[in-house]
Amino acid sequence: MIGKVKVNQSFGAMCRYVLQEQAPGKGAEVLAAHGVRTDSAEHMAADFDAVRAMRPGLGKAVLHVALAFPVEEKEKLTNEVMGRIAQDYLKGLNIDPENTQWAVVRHQDKTHPHMHLVVNRVDLDGQTVSDQFIRSRSVDVCKGIEQEYGLIVADQVGRKQAREIGPTPAQAKATTPKEEQSAEWSRARQDIGRALSYTAGHARSFDELREALRPRGIELELTRRKDGSPAGVVFAQDGHRVKGSQVGRAYSAGNLETGFAKARELGQDPAQAWQQVGQDYALAKLAAEYAQAKERQAQQQPSKQQSRGFEMGD
């Protein structure tokens, strides 16, 4: 199960898209809804906008999630099951389906089962539904639903499809052994990044992360300094070695250890700890940018004063 999350501005455009009024014959079918009419895109959008008006300053009030499943799950995923999954998905994001407007519509224009979930980011009490870290939270919710409903694991399907599709554009263009090796390394880095997005937020130590990655064919190698702190982490797949920082800033040895340590210290769910780490990093980055701006301003100030003094003396 894969959830593609977007936050948009126009309920009108989104409702027309999900109901497929401009593309008849596509097989759009409303599975469930709460707080909105479903007889037309115009009525649905008007109902969403009426509640949105309680927060006029919220520009992007449209939460749109496309939920897709492997084609092998088609028989299992009846309309009733998909409707339940949509509501479980909302609950997993801490969105109350009884106090929020939403609608879920199934499309039949692809071979694989998929549905579109439209949610108002203003709930029925006029409170804003947070979209902070919503994409990473969505990954965790999808994984939980896969386990609860016995669905095929999405990242495993992604790796299988990648092999079936064939070479990446970089691999197709490669003409020398060095270029071929570089292209294959890039694909390994992408596979490792996908696996880490599912596993890193659920580990409390490098040992736990190592055990979570092994079933995916990925090994974790860790080097430490004399004081025992992590110096570097390397992920290996099919003979390709990728540093954590090459996968992404969040997967450097230091940042991984920060997430693990916070989870252990607070005794909380690792995913929540990682969310707090992300918030701390964002605040620290803003503070650093502010300090740099103040420093540049201070450096420019003397030159302006000297310029004014010269003009007065002249």
Short mmCIF file of C-alpha atoms in Angstrom, two decimals:
data_model
loop_
_atom_site.label_atom_id
_atom_site.label_comp_id
_atom_site.label_asym_id
_atom_site.label_seq_id
_atom_site.Cartn_x
_atom_site.Cartn_y
_atom_site.Cartn_z
CA MET A 1 0.00 0.00 0.00
CA ILE A 2 1.42 3.34 -1.05
CA GLY A 3 0.00 6.72 -0.01
CA LYS A 4 0.89 9.70 -2.20
CA VAL A 5 0.13 12.82 -0.15
CA LYS A 6 -0.46 16.32 -1.50
CA VAL A 7 -1.76 19.51 0.09
CA ASN A 8 -3.64 21.77 -2.35
CA GLN A 9 -5.73 24.93 -2.41
CA SER A 10 -8.84 24.31 -4.52
CA PHE A 11 -11.64 22.01 -3.40
CA GLY A 12 -13.44 22.70 -6.68
CA ALA A 13 -10.65 21.36 -8.86
CA MET A 14 -10.00 18.42 -6.54
CA CYS A 15 -13.65 17.35 -6.35
CA ARG A 16 -14.01 17.53 -10.13
CA TYR A 17 -10.91 15.36 -10.48
CA VAL A 18 -11.87 12.64 -8.01
CA LEU A 19 -15.46 12.42 -9.26
CA GLN A 20 -14.19 12.36 -12.87
CA GLU A 21 -17.05 14.53 -14.12
CA GLN A 22 -14.88 15.76 -16.99
CA ALA A 23 -13.86 12.22 -17.96
CA PRO A 24 -16.97 10.01 -18.04
CA GLY A 25 -16.47 6.29 -18.29
CA LYS A 26 -13.43 6.23 -16.01
CA GLY A 27 -15.41 4.42 -13.34
CA ALA A 28 -15.22 6.82 -10.38
CA GLU A 29 -17.22 5.39 -7.48
CA VAL A 30 -17.78 7.06 -4.10
CA LEU A 31 -17.01 4.51 -1.38
CA ALA A 32 -17.74 6.61 1.69
CA ALA A 33 -17.96 10.23 2.84
CA HIS A 34 -18.62 12.31 5.93
CA GLY A 35 -20.01 15.83 6.10
CA VAL A 36 -20.24 16.43 2.34
CA ARG A 37 -22.71 15.69 -0.44
CA THR A 38 -21.52 13.28 -3.12
CA ASP A 39 -24.09 13.81 -5.88
CA SER A 40 -21.88 16.32 -7.72
CA ALA A 41 -18.45 17.93 -7.56
CA GLU A 42 -20.09 21.34 -7.20
CA HIS A 43 -22.06 20.32 -4.11
CA MET A 44 -19.12 18.48 -2.57
CA ALA A 45 -16.77 21.45 -3.02
CA ALA A 46 -19.38 23.87 -1.62
CA ASP A 47 -19.72 21.76 1.53
CA PHE A 48 -15.96 21.60 1.99
CA ASP A 49 -15.59 25.37 1.45
CA ALA A 50 -18.38 26.19 3.93
CA VAL A 51 -16.35 24.64 6.75
CA ARG A 52 -13.05 25.90 5.39
CA ALA A 53 -14.41 29.46 5.81
CA MET A 54 -13.89 29.11 9.57
CA ARG A 55 -10.15 29.37 8.86
CA PRO A 56 -9.90 31.95 6.06
CA GLY A 57 -6.14 32.36 6.53
CA LEU A 58 -5.41 28.71 5.77
CA GLY A 59 -4.37 28.77 2.13
CA LYS A 60 -3.85 25.07 1.48
CA ALA A 61 -6.85 23.43 3.14
CA VAL A 62 -7.17 20.46 0.77
CA LEU A 63 -5.51 17.23 1.87
CA HIS A 64 -5.44 14.77 -1.02
CA VAL A 65 -4.10 11.24 -0.65
CA ALA A 66 -3.95 8.69 -3.48
CA LEU A 67 -3.89 5.21 -1.92
CA ALA A 68 -2.65 2.50 -4.28
CA PHE A 69 -2.32 -1.28 -3.90
CA PRO A 70 -0.62 -4.07 -5.89
CA VAL A 71 -2.72 -5.60 -8.67
CA GLU A 72 -2.50 -8.97 -6.87
CA GLU A 73 -4.73 -7.56 -4.10
CA LYS A 74 -7.62 -6.72 -6.42
CA GLU A 75 -9.94 -9.56 -5.42
CA LYS A 76 -9.35 -8.98 -1.72
CA LEU A 77 -9.98 -5.23 -1.91
CA THR A 78 -13.75 -4.92 -2.24
CA ASN A 79 -15.33 -1.50 -2.00
CA GLU A 80 -16.31 -2.20 1.59
CA VAL A 81 -12.75 -3.15 2.58
CA MET A 82 -11.26 -0.13 0.84
CA GLY A 83 -13.75 2.14 2.60
CA ARG A 84 -12.66 0.75 5.96
CA ILE A 85 -8.99 1.13 5.04
CA ALA A 86 -9.56 4.80 4.20
CA GLN A 87 -11.05 5.47 7.64
CA ASP A 88 -8.28 3.52 9.36
CA TYR A 89 -5.78 5.60 7.41
CA LEU A 90 -7.38 8.81 8.73
CA LYS A 91 -7.28 7.52 12.30
CA GLY A 92 -3.63 6.57 11.85
CA LEU A 93 -2.90 10.21 10.97
CA ASN A 94 -4.78 11.30 14.12
CA ILE A 95 -7.64 12.70 12.02
CA ASP A 96 -11.04 12.04 13.58
CA PRO A 97 -13.29 10.72 10.77
CA GLU A 98 -16.36 11.69 12.82
CA ASN A 99 -15.29 15.31 13.29
CA THR A 100 -13.75 16.00 9.87
CA GLN A 101 -15.14 16.30 6.35
CA TRP A 102 -13.79 13.70 3.95
CA ALA A 103 -14.69 11.65 0.91
CA VAL A 104 -13.06 8.59 -0.62
CA VAL A 105 -13.53 7.72 -4.29
CA ARG A 106 -12.32 4.59 -6.08
CA HIS A 107 -11.06 4.88 -9.65
CA GLN A 108 -11.07 2.05 -12.19
CA ASP A 109 -8.77 3.60 -14.82
CA LYS A 110 -5.71 1.54 -13.78
CA THR A 111 -5.10 -2.17 -13.50
CA HIS A 112 -4.14 -1.90 -9.84
CA PRO A 113 -6.70 -0.97 -7.13
CA HIS A 114 -6.50 2.64 -6.00
CA MET A 115 -8.64 5.31 -4.39
CA HIS A 116 -8.51 9.03 -3.74
CA LEU A 117 -9.10 10.46 -0.28
CA VAL A 118 -10.04 14.14 0.00
CA VAL A 119 -9.95 15.68 3.48
CA ASN A 120 -10.70 19.15 4.81
CA ARG A 121 -7.81 20.48 6.88
CA VAL A 122 -10.35 22.47 8.90
CA ASP A 123 -12.32 20.15 11.16
CA LEU A 124 -15.94 20.63 12.20
CA ASP A 125 -14.84 22.55 15.32
CA GLY A 126 -12.88 25.02 13.20
CA GLN A 127 -9.49 23.63 14.25
CA THR A 128 -6.67 23.13 11.75
CA VAL A 129 -5.68 19.57 10.88
CA SER A 130 -1.88 19.48 11.03
CA ASP A 131 0.11 18.49 7.95
CA GLN A 132 3.45 18.52 9.76
CA PHE A 133 5.62 15.55 8.76
CA ILE A 134 2.52 14.10 7.14
CA ARG A 135 4.39 12.27 4.38
CA SER A 136 6.64 10.39 6.79
CA ARG A 137 3.67 9.70 9.06
CA SER A 138 1.76 8.38 6.06
CA VAL A 139 4.50 5.81 5.40
CA ASP A 140 4.15 4.49 8.95
CA VAL A 141 0.34 4.36 8.72
CA CYS A 142 0.47 2.47 5.40
CA LYS A 143 2.86 -0.06 6.87
CA GLY A 144 0.55 -0.61 9.85
CA ILE A 145 -2.45 -1.15 7.56
CA GLU A 146 -0.46 -3.64 5.46
CA GLN A 147 0.18 -5.67 8.60
CA GLU A 148 -3.39 -5.38 9.94
CA TYR A 149 -5.07 -6.42 6.68
CA GLY A 150 -2.41 -8.91 5.59
CA LEU A 151 -1.52 -6.94 2.47
CA ILE A 152 1.58 -7.26 0.32
CA VAL A 153 4.39 -5.03 1.60
CA ALA A 154 4.75 -2.08 -0.75
CA ASP A 155 8.54 -1.64 -0.63
CA GLN A 156 9.07 -5.29 -1.58
CA VAL A 157 6.74 -4.82 -4.55
CA GLY A 158 8.68 -1.72 -5.55
CA ARG A 159 11.96 -3.62 -5.69
CA LYS A 160 10.36 -6.47 -7.68
CA GLN A 161 8.81 -4.02 -10.16
CA ALA A 162 12.13 -2.20 -10.54
CA ARG A 163 13.82 -5.45 -11.54
CA GLU A 164 11.02 -6.33 -13.98
CA ILE A 165 10.96 -2.89 -15.57
CA GLY A 166 14.64 -3.19 -16.41
CA PRO A 167 17.45 -0.66 -16.40
CA THR A 168 17.10 2.88 -15.14
CA PRO A 169 17.77 5.73 -17.63
CA ALA A 170 21.31 6.00 -16.24
CA GLN A 171 21.87 2.28 -16.70
CA ALA A 172 20.50 2.39 -20.24
CA LYS A 173 22.91 5.21 -21.16
CA ALA A 174 25.95 3.56 -19.60
CA THR A 175 28.58 2.61 -22.19
CA THR A 176 31.62 1.88 -20.01
CA PRO A 177 32.11 -0.46 -17.03
CA LYS A 178 32.60 2.59 -14.79
CA GLU A 179 29.31 4.16 -15.91
CA GLU A 180 27.48 0.85 -15.49
CA GLN A 181 28.82 0.49 -11.98
CA SER A 182 27.78 4.05 -11.13
CA ALA A 183 24.24 3.47 -12.44
CA GLU A 184 23.88 0.23 -10.49
CA TRP A 185 25.16 1.99 -7.37
CA SER A 186 22.49 4.68 -7.83
CA ARG A 187 19.75 2.06 -7.98
CA ALA A 188 21.12 0.41 -4.82
CA ARG A 189 21.07 3.81 -3.10
CA GLN A 190 17.42 4.26 -4.07
CA ASP A 191 16.52 0.79 -2.78
CA ILE A 192 18.33 1.45 0.50
CA GLY A 193 16.59 4.79 0.91
CA ARG A 194 13.19 3.17 0.36
CA ALA A 195 13.96 0.48 2.93
CA LEU A 196 15.20 3.01 5.49
CA SER A 197 12.00 5.05 5.13
CA TYR A 198 10.13 1.99 6.41
CA THR A 199 12.58 0.84 9.08
CA ALA A 200 14.59 3.70 10.59
CA GLY A 201 11.63 5.25 12.40
CA HIS A 202 10.89 1.97 14.16
CA ALA A 203 14.33 1.23 15.60
CA ARG A 204 15.90 2.22 18.92
CA SER A 205 19.47 1.25 18.08
CA PHE A 206 21.78 0.40 15.21
CA ASP A 207 21.41 -3.28 16.13
CA GLU A 208 17.62 -3.09 15.76
CA LEU A 209 17.97 -1.27 12.45
CA ARG A 210 20.47 -3.88 11.22
CA GLU A 211 18.03 -6.71 11.99
CA ALA A 212 15.19 -4.86 10.26
CA LEU A 213 17.25 -4.34 7.09
CA ARG A 214 18.64 -7.86 6.71
CA PRO A 215 15.40 -9.43 5.40
CA ARG A 216 15.54 -6.78 2.64
CA GLY A 217 19.03 -7.88 1.61
CA ILE A 218 20.76 -4.86 3.14
CA GLU A 219 23.66 -4.99 5.60
CA LEU A 220 24.59 -2.21 8.03
CA GLU A 221 28.24 -1.51 8.87
CA LEU A 222 29.03 0.88 11.72
CA THR A 223 32.35 2.43 12.74
CA ARG A 224 32.83 4.06 16.13
CA ARG A 225 35.25 6.54 17.64
CA LYS A 226 37.42 5.78 20.66
CA ASP A 227 34.76 7.21 22.97
CA GLY A 228 32.17 4.80 21.55
CA SER A 229 30.16 7.39 19.62
CA PRO A 230 29.20 6.49 16.02
CA ALA A 231 31.69 7.79 13.47
CA GLY A 232 30.07 6.55 10.26
CA VAL A 233 27.50 4.16 8.87
CA VAL A 234 27.54 2.30 5.55
CA PHE A 235 24.71 0.30 3.98
CA ALA A 236 25.61 -2.52 1.59
CA GLN A 237 23.38 -4.18 -1.00
CA ASP A 238 24.44 -6.58 -3.77
CA GLY A 239 28.07 -5.52 -3.40
CA HIS A 240 27.31 -1.79 -3.50
CA ARG A 241 28.30 0.30 -0.48
CA VAL A 242 26.45 3.53 0.29
CA LYS A 243 27.21 5.92 3.13
CA GLY A 244 24.24 6.97 5.26
CA SER A 245 24.75 10.63 4.39
CA GLN A 246 24.66 9.68 0.68
CA VAL A 247 21.18 8.25 1.18
CA GLY A 248 20.03 11.39 2.97
CA ARG A 249 20.98 13.75 5.78
CA ALA A 250 18.60 11.97 8.18
CA TYR A 251 20.54 8.71 7.74
CA SER A 252 24.01 9.89 8.72
CA ALA A 253 25.45 8.05 11.72
CA GLY A 254 25.07 11.08 13.99
CA ASN A 255 21.47 11.81 13.07
CA LEU A 256 20.47 8.16 13.33
CA GLU A 257 22.03 7.95 16.80
CA THR A 258 20.21 11.15 17.83
CA GLY A 259 16.88 9.58 16.90
CA PHE A 260 17.68 6.32 18.67
CA ALA A 261 18.86 8.13 21.82
CA LYS A 262 15.76 10.30 22.04
CA ALA A 263 13.50 7.27 21.68
CA ARG A 264 15.39 5.47 24.45
CA GLU A 265 15.44 8.53 26.70
CA LEU A 266 11.75 9.30 26.41
CA GLY A 267 10.65 5.68 26.33
CA GLN A 268 8.21 6.56 23.56
CA ASP A 269 7.31 5.17 20.20
CA PRO A 270 10.39 5.53 17.95
CA ALA A 271 8.36 7.20 15.18
CA GLN A 272 7.27 9.94 17.59
CA ALA A 273 10.84 10.42 18.73
CA TRP A 274 11.99 10.80 15.12
CA GLN A 275 9.26 13.38 14.55
CA GLN A 276 10.61 15.37 17.50
CA VAL A 277 14.13 15.10 16.10
CA GLY A 278 12.85 16.55 12.85
CA GLN A 279 11.21 19.44 14.69
CA ASP A 280 14.39 20.12 16.66
CA TYR A 281 16.43 20.11 13.46
CA ALA A 282 14.01 22.50 11.74
CA LEU A 283 14.14 24.92 14.69
CA ALA A 284 17.94 24.76 14.86
CA LYS A 285 18.15 25.43 11.12
CA LEU A 286 15.89 28.48 11.43
CA ALA A 287 17.93 29.78 14.35
CA ALA A 288 21.17 29.37 12.37
CA GLU A 289 19.71 31.15 9.34
CA TYR A 290 18.51 34.01 11.55
CA ALA A 291 21.96 34.34 13.16
CA GLN A 292 23.62 34.40 9.73
CA ALA A 293 21.21 37.10 8.54
CA LYS A 294 21.94 39.23 11.63
CA GLU A 295 25.69 38.79 11.07
CA ARG A 296 25.41 39.90 7.42
CA GLN A 297 23.37 42.90 8.51
CA ALA A 298 25.98 43.87 11.10
CA GLN A 299 28.77 43.58 8.52
CA GLN A 300 26.92 45.84 6.08
CA GLN A 301 26.08 48.51 8.66
CA PRO A 302 29.55 50.10 9.01
CA SER A 303 29.94 50.54 5.26
CA LYS A 304 26.63 52.41 5.09
CA GLN A 305 27.63 54.67 7.97
CA GLN A 306 31.01 55.39 6.32
CA SER A 307 29.26 56.22 3.06
CA ARG A 308 26.94 58.70 4.77
CA GLY A 309 29.89 60.25 6.65
CA PHE A 310 31.83 60.78 3.44
CA GLU A 311 28.87 62.50 1.79
CA MET A 312 28.42 64.82 4.78
CA GLY A 313 32.13 65.68 4.94
CA ASP A 314 32.29 66.30 1.20
#
